[in-house]
XYZ file of C-alpha atoms in Angstrom:
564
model
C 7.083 4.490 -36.831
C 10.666 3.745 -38.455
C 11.666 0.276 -38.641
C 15.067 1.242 -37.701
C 14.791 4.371 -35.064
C 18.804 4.348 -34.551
C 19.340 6.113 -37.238
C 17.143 9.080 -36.375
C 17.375 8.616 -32.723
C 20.497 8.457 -30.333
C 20.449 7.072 -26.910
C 21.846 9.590 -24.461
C 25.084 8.701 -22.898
C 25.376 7.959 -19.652
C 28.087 9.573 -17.045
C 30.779 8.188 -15.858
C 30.241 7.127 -12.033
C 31.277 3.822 -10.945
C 31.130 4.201 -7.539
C 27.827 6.315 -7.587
C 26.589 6.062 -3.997
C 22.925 6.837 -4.096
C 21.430 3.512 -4.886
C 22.462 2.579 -1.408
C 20.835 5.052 0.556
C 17.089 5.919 1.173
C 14.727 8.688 1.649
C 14.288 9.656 5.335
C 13.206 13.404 5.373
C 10.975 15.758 3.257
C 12.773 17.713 0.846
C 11.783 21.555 0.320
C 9.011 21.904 -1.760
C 8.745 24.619 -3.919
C 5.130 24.543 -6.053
C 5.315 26.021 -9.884
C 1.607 26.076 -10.172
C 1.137 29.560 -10.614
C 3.893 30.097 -12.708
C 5.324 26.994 -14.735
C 1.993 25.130 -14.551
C 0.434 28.606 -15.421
C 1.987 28.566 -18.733
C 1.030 25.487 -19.503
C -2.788 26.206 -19.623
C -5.392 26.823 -22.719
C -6.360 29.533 -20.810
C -4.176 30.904 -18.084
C -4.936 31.914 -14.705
C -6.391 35.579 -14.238
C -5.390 37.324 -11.027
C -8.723 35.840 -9.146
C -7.802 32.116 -10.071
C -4.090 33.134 -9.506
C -4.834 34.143 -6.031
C -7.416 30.880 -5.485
C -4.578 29.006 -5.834
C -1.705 30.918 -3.912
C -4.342 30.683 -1.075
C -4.833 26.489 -1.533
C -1.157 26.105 -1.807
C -1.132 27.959 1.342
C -3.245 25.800 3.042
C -1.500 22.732 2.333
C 2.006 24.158 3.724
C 3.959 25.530 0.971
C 6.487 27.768 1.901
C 7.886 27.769 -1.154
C 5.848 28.934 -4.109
C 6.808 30.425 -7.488
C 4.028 33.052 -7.937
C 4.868 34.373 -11.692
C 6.997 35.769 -14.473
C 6.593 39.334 -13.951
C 8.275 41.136 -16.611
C 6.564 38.746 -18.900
C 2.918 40.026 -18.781
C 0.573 43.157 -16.803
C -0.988 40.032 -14.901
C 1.959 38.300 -13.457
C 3.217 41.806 -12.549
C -0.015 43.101 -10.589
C -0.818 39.600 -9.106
C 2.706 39.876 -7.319
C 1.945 43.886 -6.669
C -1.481 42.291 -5.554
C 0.155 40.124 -3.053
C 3.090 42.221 -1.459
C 0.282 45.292 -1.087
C -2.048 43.306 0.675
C -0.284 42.125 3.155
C -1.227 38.554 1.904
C 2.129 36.828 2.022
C 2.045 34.430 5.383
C 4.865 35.263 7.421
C 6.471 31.844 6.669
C 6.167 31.843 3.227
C 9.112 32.722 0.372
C 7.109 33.673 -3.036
C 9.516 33.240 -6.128
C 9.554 35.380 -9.186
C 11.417 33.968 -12.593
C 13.109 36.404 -15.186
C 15.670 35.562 -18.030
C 19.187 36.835 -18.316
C 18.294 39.898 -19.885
C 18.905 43.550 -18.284
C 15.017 44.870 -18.814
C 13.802 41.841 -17.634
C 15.437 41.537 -14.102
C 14.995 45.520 -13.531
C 11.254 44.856 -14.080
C 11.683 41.190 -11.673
C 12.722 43.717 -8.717
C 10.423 46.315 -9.309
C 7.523 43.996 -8.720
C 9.274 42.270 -5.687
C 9.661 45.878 -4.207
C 8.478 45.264 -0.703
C 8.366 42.478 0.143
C 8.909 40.693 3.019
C 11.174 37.638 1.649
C 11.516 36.900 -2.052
C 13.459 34.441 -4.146
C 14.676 35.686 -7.005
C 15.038 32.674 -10.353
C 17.497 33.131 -13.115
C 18.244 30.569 -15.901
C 19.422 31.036 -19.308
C 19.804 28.202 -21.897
C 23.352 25.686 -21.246
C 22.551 22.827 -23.514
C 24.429 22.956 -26.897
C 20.987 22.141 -28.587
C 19.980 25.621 -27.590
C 23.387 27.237 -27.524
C 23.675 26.365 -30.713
C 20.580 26.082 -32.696
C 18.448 28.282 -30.829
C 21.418 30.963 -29.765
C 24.075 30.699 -31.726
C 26.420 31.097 -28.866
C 28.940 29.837 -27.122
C 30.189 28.592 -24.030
C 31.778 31.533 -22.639
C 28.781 33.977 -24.480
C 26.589 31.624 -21.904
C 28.751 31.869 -19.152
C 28.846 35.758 -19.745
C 24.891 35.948 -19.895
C 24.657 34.214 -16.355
C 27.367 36.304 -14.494
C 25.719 39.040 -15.739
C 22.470 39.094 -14.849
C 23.550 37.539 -11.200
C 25.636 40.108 -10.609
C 23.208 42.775 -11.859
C 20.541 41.016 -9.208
C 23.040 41.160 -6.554
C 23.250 44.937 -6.497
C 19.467 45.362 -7.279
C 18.778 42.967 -3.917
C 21.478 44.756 -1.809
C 19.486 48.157 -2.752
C 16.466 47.012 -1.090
C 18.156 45.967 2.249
C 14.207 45.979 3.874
C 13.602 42.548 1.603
C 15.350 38.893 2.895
C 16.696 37.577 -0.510
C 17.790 34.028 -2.014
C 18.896 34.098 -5.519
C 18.110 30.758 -7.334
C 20.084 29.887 -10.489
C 18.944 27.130 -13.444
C 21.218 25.780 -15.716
C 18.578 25.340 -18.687
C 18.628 22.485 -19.149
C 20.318 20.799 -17.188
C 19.989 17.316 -17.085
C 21.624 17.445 -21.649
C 24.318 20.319 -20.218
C 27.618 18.743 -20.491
C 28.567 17.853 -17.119
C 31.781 19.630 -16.474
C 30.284 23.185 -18.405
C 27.329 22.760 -16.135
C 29.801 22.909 -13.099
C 31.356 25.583 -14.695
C 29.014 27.997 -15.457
C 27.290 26.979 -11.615
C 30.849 27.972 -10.427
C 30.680 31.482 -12.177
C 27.468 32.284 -10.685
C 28.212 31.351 -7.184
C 31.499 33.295 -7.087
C 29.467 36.365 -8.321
C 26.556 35.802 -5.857
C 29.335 35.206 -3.121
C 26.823 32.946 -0.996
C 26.537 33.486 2.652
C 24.366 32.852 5.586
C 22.551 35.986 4.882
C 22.615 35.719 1.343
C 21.367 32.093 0.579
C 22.096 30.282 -3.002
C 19.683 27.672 -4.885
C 21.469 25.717 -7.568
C 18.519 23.857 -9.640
C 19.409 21.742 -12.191
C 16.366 21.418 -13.807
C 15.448 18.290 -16.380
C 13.165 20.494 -18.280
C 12.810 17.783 -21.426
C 13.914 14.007 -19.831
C 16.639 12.793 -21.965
C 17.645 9.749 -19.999
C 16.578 6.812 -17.741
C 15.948 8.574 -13.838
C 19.087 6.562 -13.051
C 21.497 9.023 -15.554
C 19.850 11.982 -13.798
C 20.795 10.858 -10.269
C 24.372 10.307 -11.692
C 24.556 13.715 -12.778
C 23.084 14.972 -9.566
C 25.949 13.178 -7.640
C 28.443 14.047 -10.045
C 27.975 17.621 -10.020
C 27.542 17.625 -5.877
C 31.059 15.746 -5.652
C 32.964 18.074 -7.847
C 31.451 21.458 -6.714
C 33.976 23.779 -4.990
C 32.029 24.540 -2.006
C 28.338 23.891 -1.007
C 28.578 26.042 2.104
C 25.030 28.125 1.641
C 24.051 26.671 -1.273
C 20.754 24.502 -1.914
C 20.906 21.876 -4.453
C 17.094 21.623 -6.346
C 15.988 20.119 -9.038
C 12.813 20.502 -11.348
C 11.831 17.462 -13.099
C 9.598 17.405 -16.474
C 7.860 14.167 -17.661
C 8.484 13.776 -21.141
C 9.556 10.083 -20.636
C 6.849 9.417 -17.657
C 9.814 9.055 -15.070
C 9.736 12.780 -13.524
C 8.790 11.297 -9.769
C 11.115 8.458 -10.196
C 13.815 11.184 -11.140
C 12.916 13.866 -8.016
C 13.185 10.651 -5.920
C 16.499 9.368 -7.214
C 17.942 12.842 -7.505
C 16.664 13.497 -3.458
C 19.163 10.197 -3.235
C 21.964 11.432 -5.375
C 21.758 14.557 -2.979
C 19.476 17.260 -3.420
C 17.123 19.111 -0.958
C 14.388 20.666 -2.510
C 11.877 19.629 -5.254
C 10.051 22.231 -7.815
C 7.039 20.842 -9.025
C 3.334 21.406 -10.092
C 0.180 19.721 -7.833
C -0.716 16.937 -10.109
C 1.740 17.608 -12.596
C 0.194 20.032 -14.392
C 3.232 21.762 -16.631
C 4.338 21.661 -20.305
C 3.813 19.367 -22.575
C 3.556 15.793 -20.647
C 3.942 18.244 -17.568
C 6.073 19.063 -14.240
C 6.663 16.680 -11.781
C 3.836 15.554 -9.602
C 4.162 17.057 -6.113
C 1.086 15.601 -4.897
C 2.356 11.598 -6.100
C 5.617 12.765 -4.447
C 4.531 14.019 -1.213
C 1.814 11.371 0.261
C 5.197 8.560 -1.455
C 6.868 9.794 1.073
C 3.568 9.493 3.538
C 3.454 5.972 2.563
C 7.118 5.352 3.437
C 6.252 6.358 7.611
C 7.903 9.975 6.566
C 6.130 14.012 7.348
C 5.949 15.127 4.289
C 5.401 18.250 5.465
C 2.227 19.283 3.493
C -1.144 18.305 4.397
C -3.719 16.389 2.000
C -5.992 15.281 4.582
C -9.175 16.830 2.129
C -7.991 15.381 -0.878
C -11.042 15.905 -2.897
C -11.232 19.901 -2.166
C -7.463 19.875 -3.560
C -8.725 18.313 -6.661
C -12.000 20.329 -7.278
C -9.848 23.842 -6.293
C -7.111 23.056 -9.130
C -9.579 21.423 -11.462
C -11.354 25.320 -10.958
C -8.220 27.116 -11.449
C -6.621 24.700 -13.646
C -9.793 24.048 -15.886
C -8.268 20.460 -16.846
C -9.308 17.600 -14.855
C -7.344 15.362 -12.507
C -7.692 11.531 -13.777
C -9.544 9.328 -12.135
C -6.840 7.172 -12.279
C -4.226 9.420 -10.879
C -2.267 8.446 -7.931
C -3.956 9.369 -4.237
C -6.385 11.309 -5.876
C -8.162 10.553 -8.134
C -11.589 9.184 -7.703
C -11.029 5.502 -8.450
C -7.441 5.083 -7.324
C -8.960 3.332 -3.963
C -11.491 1.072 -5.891
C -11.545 -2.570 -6.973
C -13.356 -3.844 -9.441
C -11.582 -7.238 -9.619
C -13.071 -10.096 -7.858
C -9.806 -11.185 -6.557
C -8.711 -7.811 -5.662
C -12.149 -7.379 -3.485
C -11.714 -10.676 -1.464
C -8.102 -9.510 -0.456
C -8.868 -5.987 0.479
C -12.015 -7.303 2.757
C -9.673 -9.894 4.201
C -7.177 -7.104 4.917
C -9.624 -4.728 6.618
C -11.249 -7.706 8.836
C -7.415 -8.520 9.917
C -7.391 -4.646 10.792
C -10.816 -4.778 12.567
C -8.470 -6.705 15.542
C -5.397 -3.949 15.660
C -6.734 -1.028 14.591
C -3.882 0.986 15.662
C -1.571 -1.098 14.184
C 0.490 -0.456 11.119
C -1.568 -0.433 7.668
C -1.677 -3.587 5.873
C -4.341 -3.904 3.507
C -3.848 -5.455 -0.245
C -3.771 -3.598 -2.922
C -4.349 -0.119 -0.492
C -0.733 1.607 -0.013
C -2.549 4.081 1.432
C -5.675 4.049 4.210
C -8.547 6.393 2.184
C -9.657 7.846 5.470
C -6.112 10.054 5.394
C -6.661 11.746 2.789
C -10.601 12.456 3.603
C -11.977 9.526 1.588
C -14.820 6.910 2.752
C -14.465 3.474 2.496
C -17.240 3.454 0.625
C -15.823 3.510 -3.050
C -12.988 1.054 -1.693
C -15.296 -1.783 -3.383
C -17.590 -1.223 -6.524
C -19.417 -4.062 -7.967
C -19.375 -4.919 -11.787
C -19.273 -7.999 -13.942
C -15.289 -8.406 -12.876
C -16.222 -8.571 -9.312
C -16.589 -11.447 -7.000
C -17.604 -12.399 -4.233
C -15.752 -10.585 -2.128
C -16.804 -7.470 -3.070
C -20.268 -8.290 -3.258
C -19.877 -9.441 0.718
C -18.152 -6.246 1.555
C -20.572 -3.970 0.254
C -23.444 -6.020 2.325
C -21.612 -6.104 5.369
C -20.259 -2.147 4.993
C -24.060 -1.101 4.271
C -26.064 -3.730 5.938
C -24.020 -5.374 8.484
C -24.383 -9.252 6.904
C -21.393 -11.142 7.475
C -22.471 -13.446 4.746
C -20.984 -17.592 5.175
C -18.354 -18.156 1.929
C -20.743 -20.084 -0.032
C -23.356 -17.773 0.457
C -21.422 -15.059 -1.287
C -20.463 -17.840 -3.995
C -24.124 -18.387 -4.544
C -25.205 -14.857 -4.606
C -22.164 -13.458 -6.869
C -22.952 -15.484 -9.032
C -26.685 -13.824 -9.198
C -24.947 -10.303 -9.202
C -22.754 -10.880 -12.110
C -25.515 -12.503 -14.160
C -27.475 -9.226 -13.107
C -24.483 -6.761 -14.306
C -23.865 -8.730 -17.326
C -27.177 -8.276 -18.163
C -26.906 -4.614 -17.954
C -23.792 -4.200 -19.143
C -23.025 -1.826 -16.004
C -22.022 -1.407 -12.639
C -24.154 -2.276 -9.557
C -24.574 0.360 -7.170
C -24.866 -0.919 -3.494
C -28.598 -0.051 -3.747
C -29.337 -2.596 -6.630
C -27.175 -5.296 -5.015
C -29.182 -5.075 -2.008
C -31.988 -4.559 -3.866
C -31.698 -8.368 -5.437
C -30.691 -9.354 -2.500
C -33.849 -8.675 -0.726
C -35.465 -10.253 -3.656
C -33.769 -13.327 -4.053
C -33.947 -14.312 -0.398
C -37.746 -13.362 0.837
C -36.274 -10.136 2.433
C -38.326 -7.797 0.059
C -42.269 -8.032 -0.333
C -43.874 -11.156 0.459
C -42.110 -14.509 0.883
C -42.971 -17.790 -0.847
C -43.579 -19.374 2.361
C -44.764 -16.839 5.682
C -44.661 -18.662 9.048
C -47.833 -17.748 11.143
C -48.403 -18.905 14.970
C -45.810 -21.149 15.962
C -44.675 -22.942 19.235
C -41.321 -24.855 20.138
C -41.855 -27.193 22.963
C -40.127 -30.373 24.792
C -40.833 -33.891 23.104
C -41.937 -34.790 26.669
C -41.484 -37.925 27.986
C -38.887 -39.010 25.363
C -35.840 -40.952 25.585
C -33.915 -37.921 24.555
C -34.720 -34.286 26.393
C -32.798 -32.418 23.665
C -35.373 -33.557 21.269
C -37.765 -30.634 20.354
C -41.133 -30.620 18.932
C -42.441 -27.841 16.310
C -46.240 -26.746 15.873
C -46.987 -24.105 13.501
C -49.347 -22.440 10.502
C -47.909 -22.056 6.728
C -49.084 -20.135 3.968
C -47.551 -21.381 0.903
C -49.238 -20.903 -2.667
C -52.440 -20.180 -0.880
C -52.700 -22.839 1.070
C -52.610 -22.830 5.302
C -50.815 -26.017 6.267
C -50.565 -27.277 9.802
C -46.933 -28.215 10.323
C -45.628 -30.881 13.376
C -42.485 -32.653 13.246
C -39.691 -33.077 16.260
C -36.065 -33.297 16.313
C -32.964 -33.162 18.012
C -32.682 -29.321 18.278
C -35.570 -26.554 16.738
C -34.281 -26.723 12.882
C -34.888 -30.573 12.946
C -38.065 -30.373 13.880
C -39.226 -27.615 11.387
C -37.049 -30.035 8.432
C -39.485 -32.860 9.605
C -42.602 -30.925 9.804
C -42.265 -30.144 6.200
C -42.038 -33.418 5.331
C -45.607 -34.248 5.241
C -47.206 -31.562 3.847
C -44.708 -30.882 1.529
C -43.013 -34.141 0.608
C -39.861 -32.009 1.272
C -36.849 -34.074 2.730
C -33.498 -31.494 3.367
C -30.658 -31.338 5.100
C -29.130 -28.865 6.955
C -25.612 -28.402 5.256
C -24.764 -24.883 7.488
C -26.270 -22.072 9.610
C -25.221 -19.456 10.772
C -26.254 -16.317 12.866
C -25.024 -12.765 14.425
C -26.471 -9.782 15.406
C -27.242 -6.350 13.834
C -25.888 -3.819 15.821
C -24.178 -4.073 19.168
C -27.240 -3.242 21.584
C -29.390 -5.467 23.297
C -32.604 -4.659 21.339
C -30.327 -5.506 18.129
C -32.210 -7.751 15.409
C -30.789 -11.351 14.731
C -30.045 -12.543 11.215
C -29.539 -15.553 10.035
C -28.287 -17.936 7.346
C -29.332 -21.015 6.270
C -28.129 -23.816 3.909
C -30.232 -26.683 2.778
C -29.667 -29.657 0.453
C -32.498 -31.502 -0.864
C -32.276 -35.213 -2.193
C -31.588 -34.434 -5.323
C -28.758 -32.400 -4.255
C -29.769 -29.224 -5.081
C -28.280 -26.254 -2.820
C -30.155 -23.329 -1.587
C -29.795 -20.607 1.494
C -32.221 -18.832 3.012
C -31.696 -15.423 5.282
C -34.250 -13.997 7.650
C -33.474 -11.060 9.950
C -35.806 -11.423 13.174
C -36.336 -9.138 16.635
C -34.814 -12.983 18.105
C -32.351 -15.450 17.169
C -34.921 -18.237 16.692
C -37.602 -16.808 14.703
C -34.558 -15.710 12.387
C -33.337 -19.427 12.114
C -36.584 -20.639 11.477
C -37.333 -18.154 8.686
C -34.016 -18.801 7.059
C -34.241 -22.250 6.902
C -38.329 -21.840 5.129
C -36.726 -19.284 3.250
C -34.509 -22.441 1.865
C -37.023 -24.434 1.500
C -38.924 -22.317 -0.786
C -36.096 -21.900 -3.132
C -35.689 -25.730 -3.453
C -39.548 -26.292 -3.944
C -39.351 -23.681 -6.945
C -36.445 -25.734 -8.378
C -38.780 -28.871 -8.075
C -41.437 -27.202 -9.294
C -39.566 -26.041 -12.900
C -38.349 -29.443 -13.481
């Protein structure tokens, strides 16, 4: 790279507009959407679309709600011309739906445009030829008026070829190409030309798109030019301002949605932003914005993944995972602090579910566009304990205490960086079962045991315990008494065991929301050297589950003895 780019590189100058008024306003409605896919994005595959893809695709784009949808560039090959032949002689256009055919301003090339259209129902016809001095000049060698010649031209040839087949509804679209590195008042101009050939009228409908087909310019200088051009045009009366954003410089949504501001009403664009080069603007990232924002947008991505596994098919690129909405790891967190905040948000939501969507780091509820909540949280040696209690309590219904997740993230991420991969939910619970007694046989297993009143005490809360314990292949007869059932089992191990704990926490809750639901609980313990350990048990009653749990402690705390 050049130490000194200025002098190969010129920034592009910005218009004039100090009184610009679209950073003040805001987007309220959908615009029209008209999808390139099977023409712009078309050209932009290694291999493009045959007439069965093609038609794949028209069908999808269907599905989702186009009514707007730029089917080919018919005078340019036999395909493009039979797949719109296919269409208009199968009956297969909905009865809502406008296809749009693009031609240059060239005499052949338009009479071959109508030929294919002849028939149909409703058709836009697109125009552009080249306005920009870079290809007036260097690629042309022409001039301004030569240019302004070209596009009267061919509109007014396309005027008398439409009014010759009375049987189709027309709109004629015009595209100053390119627009957005036009000079602003020759733009105007040669927009003015066309529109007094077209003569625009209710029944003869005008589209204006002022295409950025290579960005030039911050999305800001685009909306300028958007409102410029919208304040000095004659008359608007019929006519459709669209634009047709490329991403060369990454900013094609950010310019659709600052040009919808400056003015304009309808958005060309590719699903994904599939196009030329860095590609077309993303319709898909612009429509469920808009979702996001409490607005229709007027298509429907409610089965996300089918969208993505249709245009990977027709498309044969993929969509990245990374890829706004849609791709397959745009809802997942890896982070641990990430995690924790999205489970926080969805237990806040657990208590209003009808209420609006507030969930960190999720702009967007995954069940709208046909996702699970099951990729929301993946487990690696990033993640924390959030994330580890989420996936427990989505696929096994523990509501694990805080510092039992702190203790057993800890044991996840040692286990991932071990592996040097992710977890899967069936590994985590996997080592969960084995760290906590739940899986095979535990260190300690309670036989026959009775809870009864310390009878005749001082005290009647005070409980006694009586029970049978295998541990290391030994049966030991337990007895101790205290105020409430886990006392008494922490003294009955006293003996036997020369175990003294405490009980730092327990908890319990139920699995499942019937009355033959299992109990499970948790169980801190602290022993006198100070070592920390829980223990979980999940029990047909709430008491047998406690009591497990807390041996299940124990256990832990006599293996840490037993190493040192």
């Amino acid at each position: 790279m050049l130490k000194h780019p200025e002098r190969k590189y010129r920034p592009f100058a910005s218009i004039e507009l100090p009184d610009r008024r679209w950073p003040s306003r805001r987007l309220e409605a959908a615009p029209r959407w008209c999808s390139t896919d099977l023409r712009d994005g078309n050209q932009a595959l290694i291999e493009p679309m045959g007439i069965e893809r093609k038609r794949q695709f028209f069908d999808l784009l269907v599905r989702l709600g186009y009514k707007e949808i730029e089917i080919a560039f018919p005078a340019a090959s036999q395909t493009d011309f039979s797949f719109v032949r296919g269409l208009i002689d199968g009956g297969s256009i909905p009865d809502d739906v406008w296809i749009q055919v693009i031609t240059q301003a060239r005499e052949d090339l338009i009479r071959d445009t109508l030929e294919a259209l002849r028939g149909a129902p409703r058709a836009i016809v697109h125009l552009y030829n080249a306005t920009a001095p870079v290809f007036r000049e260097l690629v042309f060698s022409q001039g301004r008026q030569a240019t302004i010649d070209m596009a009267v031209s061919g509109t007014r040839l396309i005027r008398e070829l439409c009014e010759a087949q009375p049987e189709t509804e027309w709109i004629y679209q015009y595209s100053p190409e390119t627009f957005c590195f036009t000079e602003p008042e020759f733009a105007l101009e040669i927009c003015e030309a066309v529109c007094q050939a077209w003569q625009p009228s209710a029944e003869r409908p005008l589209i204006l798109n002022l295409p950025a087909t290579v960005e030039v310019a911050t999305p800001n200088v685009y909306a300028d030019q958007i409102e410029w051009f919208m304040r000095h045009f004659s008359d608007l009366s019929h006519i459709t301002i669209s634009v047709h954003p490329h991403n060369d410089r990454g900013t094609g949504v950010a310019c659709a949605e600052q040009a919808q501001l400056a003015g304009a009403a309808r958005v060309e664009g590719c699903l994904f932003g599939n196009g030329e080069r860095t590609g077309n603007v993303d319709l898909v990232t612009l429509a469920l914005n808009l979702y996001t924002q409490g607005i229709d947008p007027g298509v429907d991505f409610s089965d996300m993944a089918e969208v993505v596994r249709v245009v990977e098919s027709c498309n044969q690129l993929p969509v990245h995972p990374r890829h706004p909405y849609a791709g397959e790891l745009v809802f997942t967190a890896f982070s641990g602090s990430h995690q924790d905040a999205i489970r926080k948000g969805f237990a806040a939501r657990a208590s209003d579910p009808e209420g609006c969507w507030q969930v960190p780091y999720l702009p967007l509820d995954p069940v709208d566009v046909g996702a699970s909540y099951e990729a929301v949280i993946r487990v690696n040696s990033q993640s924390g304990k959030g994330g580890v209690a989420w996936l427990l309590e989505q696929d096994h219904g523990l509501r694990m205490p805080r510092r039992l997740q702190m203790e057993f993230s800890r044991l996840v991420q040692r286990d991932s960086d071990a592996s040097g991969r992710e977890l899967d939910s069936a590994r985590i619970w996997q080592l969960f079962r084995e760290t906590y007694g739940l899986h095979g046989t535990p260190l300690m297993v309670l036989g026959d045991y009775r809870i009864t009143g310390a009878g005749g005490g001082d005290d009647p809360r005070v409980q006694c315990f009586e029970g049978l314990l295998c541990h290391a292949g030994h049966t030991l007869a337990l007895q101790g008494h205290g105020g409430g059932v886990l006392e008494s089992v922490v003294d009955s191990l006293r003996g036997p065991l020369d175990l003294r704990l405490d009980i730092v926490d327990y908890q319990e809750h139920s699995l499942g929301g019937d009355t033959e639901s299992r109990a499970v609980a948790y169980v801190e313990c602290r022993d006198e050297d100070g070592n920390h350990r829980f223990g979980v048990a999940v029990e047909g009653d709430s008491t047998g589950a406690a009591i497990r749990a807390l041996l299940g402690a124990a256990a832990r705390l006599l293996t840490i003895r037993q190493r040192t």
